[in-house]
Every structure is written in C-alpha cells, then in structure tokens.
Coordinates of C-alpha atoms in Angstrom, one line a residue:
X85 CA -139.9 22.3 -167.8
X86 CA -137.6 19.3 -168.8
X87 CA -134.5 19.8 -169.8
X88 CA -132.1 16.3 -171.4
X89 CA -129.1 16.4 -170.7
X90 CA -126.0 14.4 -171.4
X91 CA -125.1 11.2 -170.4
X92 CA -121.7 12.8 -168.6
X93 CA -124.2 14.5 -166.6
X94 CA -125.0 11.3 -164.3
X95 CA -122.6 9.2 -162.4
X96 CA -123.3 6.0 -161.2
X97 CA -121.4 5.1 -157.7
X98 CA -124.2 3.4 -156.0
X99 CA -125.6 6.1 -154.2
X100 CA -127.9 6.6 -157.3
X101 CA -131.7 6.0 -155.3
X102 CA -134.7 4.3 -157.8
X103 CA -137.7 7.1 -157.1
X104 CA -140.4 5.4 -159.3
X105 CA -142.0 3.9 -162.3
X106 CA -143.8 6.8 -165.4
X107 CA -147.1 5.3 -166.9
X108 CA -145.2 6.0 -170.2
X109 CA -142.9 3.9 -172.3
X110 CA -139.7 4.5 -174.1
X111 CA -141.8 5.6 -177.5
X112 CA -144.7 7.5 -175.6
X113 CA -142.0 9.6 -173.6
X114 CA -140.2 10.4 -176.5
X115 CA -143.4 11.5 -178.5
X116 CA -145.4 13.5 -175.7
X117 CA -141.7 15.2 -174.0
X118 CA -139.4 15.0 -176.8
X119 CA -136.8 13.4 -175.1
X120 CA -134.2 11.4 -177.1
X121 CA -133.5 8.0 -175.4
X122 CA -130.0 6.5 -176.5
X123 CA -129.3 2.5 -175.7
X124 CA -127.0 1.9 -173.0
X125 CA -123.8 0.6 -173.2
X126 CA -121.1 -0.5 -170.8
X127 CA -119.7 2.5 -169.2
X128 CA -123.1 4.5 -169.7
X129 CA -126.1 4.9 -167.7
X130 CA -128.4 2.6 -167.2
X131 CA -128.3 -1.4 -168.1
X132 CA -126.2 -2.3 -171.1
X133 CA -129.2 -2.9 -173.6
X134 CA -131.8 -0.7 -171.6
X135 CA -132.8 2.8 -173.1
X136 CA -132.0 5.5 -170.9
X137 CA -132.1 9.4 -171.0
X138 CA -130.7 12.1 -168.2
X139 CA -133.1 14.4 -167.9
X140 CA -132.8 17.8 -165.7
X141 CA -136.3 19.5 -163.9
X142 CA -136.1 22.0 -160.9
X143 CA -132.6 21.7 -160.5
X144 CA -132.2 18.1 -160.0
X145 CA -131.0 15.7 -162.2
X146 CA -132.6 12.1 -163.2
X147 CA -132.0 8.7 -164.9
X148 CA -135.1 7.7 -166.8
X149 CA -134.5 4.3 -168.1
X150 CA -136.2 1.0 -169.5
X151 CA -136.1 -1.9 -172.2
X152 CA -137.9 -0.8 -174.9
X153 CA -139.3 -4.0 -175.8
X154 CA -139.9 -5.7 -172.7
X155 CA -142.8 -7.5 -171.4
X156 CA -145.3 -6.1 -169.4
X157 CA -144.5 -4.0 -166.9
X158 CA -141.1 -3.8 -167.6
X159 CA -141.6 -1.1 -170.5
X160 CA -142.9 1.9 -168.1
X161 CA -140.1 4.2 -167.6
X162 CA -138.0 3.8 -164.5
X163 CA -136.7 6.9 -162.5
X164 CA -133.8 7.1 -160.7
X165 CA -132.6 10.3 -158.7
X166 CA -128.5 10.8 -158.7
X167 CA -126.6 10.3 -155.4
X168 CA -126.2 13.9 -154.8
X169 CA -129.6 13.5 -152.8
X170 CA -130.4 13.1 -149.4
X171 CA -134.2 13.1 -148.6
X172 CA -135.5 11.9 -152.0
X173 CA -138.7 11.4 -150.8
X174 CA -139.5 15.1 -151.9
X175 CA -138.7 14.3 -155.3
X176 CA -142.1 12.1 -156.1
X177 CA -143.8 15.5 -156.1
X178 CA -141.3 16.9 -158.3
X179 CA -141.3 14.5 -160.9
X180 CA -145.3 13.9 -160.8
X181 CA -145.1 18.0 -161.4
X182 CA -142.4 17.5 -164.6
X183 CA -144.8 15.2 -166.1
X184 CA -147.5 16.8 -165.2
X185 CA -149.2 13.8 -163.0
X186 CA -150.6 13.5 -160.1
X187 CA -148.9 10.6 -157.3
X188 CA -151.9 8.2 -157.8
X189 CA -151.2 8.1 -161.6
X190 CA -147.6 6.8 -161.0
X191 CA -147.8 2.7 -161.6
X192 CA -145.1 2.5 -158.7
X193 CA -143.3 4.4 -155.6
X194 CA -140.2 3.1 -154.2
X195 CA -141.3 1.8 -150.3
X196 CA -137.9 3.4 -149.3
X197 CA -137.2 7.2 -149.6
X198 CA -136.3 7.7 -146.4
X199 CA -133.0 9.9 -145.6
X200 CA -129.5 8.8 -146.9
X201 CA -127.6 9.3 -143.7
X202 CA -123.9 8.4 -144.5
X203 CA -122.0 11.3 -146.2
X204 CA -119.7 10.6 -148.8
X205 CA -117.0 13.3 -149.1
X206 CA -113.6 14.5 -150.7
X207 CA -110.7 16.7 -149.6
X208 CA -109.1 18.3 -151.8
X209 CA -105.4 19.8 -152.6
X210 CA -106.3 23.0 -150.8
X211 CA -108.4 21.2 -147.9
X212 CA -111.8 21.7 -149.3
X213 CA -114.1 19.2 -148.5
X214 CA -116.9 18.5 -151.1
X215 CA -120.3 16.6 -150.9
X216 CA -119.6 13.7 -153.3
X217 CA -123.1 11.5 -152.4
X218 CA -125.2 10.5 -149.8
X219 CA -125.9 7.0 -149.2
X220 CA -127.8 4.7 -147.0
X221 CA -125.6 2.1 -146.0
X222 CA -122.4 3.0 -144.4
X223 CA -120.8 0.0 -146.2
X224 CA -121.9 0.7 -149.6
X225 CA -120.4 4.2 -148.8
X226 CA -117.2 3.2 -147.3
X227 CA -116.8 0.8 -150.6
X228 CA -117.3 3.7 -152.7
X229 CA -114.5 5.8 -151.0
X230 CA -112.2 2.7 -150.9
X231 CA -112.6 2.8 -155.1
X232 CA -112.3 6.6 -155.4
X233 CA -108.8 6.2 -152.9
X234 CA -107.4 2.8 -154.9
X235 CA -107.6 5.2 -158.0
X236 CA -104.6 6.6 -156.5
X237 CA -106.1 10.5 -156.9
X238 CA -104.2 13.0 -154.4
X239 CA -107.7 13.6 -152.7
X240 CA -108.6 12.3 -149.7
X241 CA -112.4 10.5 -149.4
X242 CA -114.2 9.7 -146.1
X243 CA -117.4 8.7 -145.0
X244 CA -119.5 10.5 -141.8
X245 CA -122.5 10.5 -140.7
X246 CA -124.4 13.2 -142.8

C-alpha cells in the first residue's frame, strides 16, 4: 500500500537517484491513488514550479514529481528514490509492485542503477557514526560533507568507500 508523506520526509543532498518514469500524470495519479500533489517551491522537493508528492511503499521512501502541464512526455510522473539507498536497482520491482504494473509498462528506466559505492557518514557527540547517503561519485559526496561541516554543526562528516 502507498502511504504520502510529508514533504520534511525527503531531503535533497544529491545523493537523491532518478529510478523511473509512471505511465500516469499528475491528475491520473491523484485520481487512481489518491495522492495529493502540492507545487514546489524553493526550499521543497522537487523543481520550483513542478508538482511533487513523497510517497512511502515497503519501507522506502520516494519523490514522485512532474509539470502538470507540460508537453509530451514531460507530464508522466518521475520517480526518484532518497539517498539513503545503495543498490536502487531493486527498487524498479518495488515501485512497478506499488502501482501495480509490470516493468514493461513503465515508459522509462534509468540506464544507471548500479551500486552507490561512496558512504556518506556522521559522527556524532557520543562517537556514533550514522549512514547519512550513499552516493556514486566520491566528489559529489565529499561536496556534500564539505556543506554539512561549513554549517559549523559539532558533528563530524566523512566519506568512505561503502
């Protein structure tokens, strides 16, 4: 079952990985899975101006997102998988399972769903060390702790190889 979620429930750091493309728009996605699409802003998911909705199935949490009145093909819903992810090749079966279709009925599969290998991860206060995202270039993953450690947090970020 699909569950929506709020938007606080996605973060955007780069590590976010685009899975596919629904054969449903905006307005068919709200009418056949009652999902409430809100219009993004700065600061929110997705583009500013694109329709977007967080959406929660099997434990694993997705950015569906599109213009609604875009031109062919641009309408067909976009999903993106959250950075939290490391093999998200897995998830094209889960998501053709949430909306109950099979592979050959999504319009489009992302050529590259192969592992995330560079680790993203914090320390904290009491030297925990947390999974923050997976990522599959060490740069964009070193960038992403050199913003999290300019915020001037107490933490400690690193990348490794996951």
């Amino acid at each position: 079952m699909i569950h929506q979620l709020h938007s606080d429930d996605w973060v955007a750091n780069g590590a976010e990985t685009v899975i596919c493309r629904l054969p449903f728009t905006v307005a068919q996605a709200e009418a056949q899975f009652g999902l409430a699409f809100a219009q993004g802003a700065p600061g929110t998911p997705g583009q500013p101006g694109q329709w977007h909705a967080i959406i929660e199935h099997d434990g694993q949490v997705y950015l569906l997102h599109a213009a609604r009145e875009a031109p062919p093909p641009d309408p067909l819903l976009e999903v993106l998988a959250r950075g939290d992810v490391r093999y998200p090749a897995p998830l094209v079966a889960k998501i053709c399972a949430a909306f109950k279709l099979a592979p050959q009925d999504l319009p489009w599969v992302s050529p590259d769903l192969g592992e995330r290998r560079w680790l993203l991860w914090r320390r904290d206060d009491n030297n925990n060390r947390a999974v923050m995202a997976y990522f599959k270039d060490r740069q964009v993953a070193e960038r992403v702790a050199q913003l999290y450690t300019d915020r001037g947090h107490k933490q400690l970020y690193g990348v490794d190889e996951a």
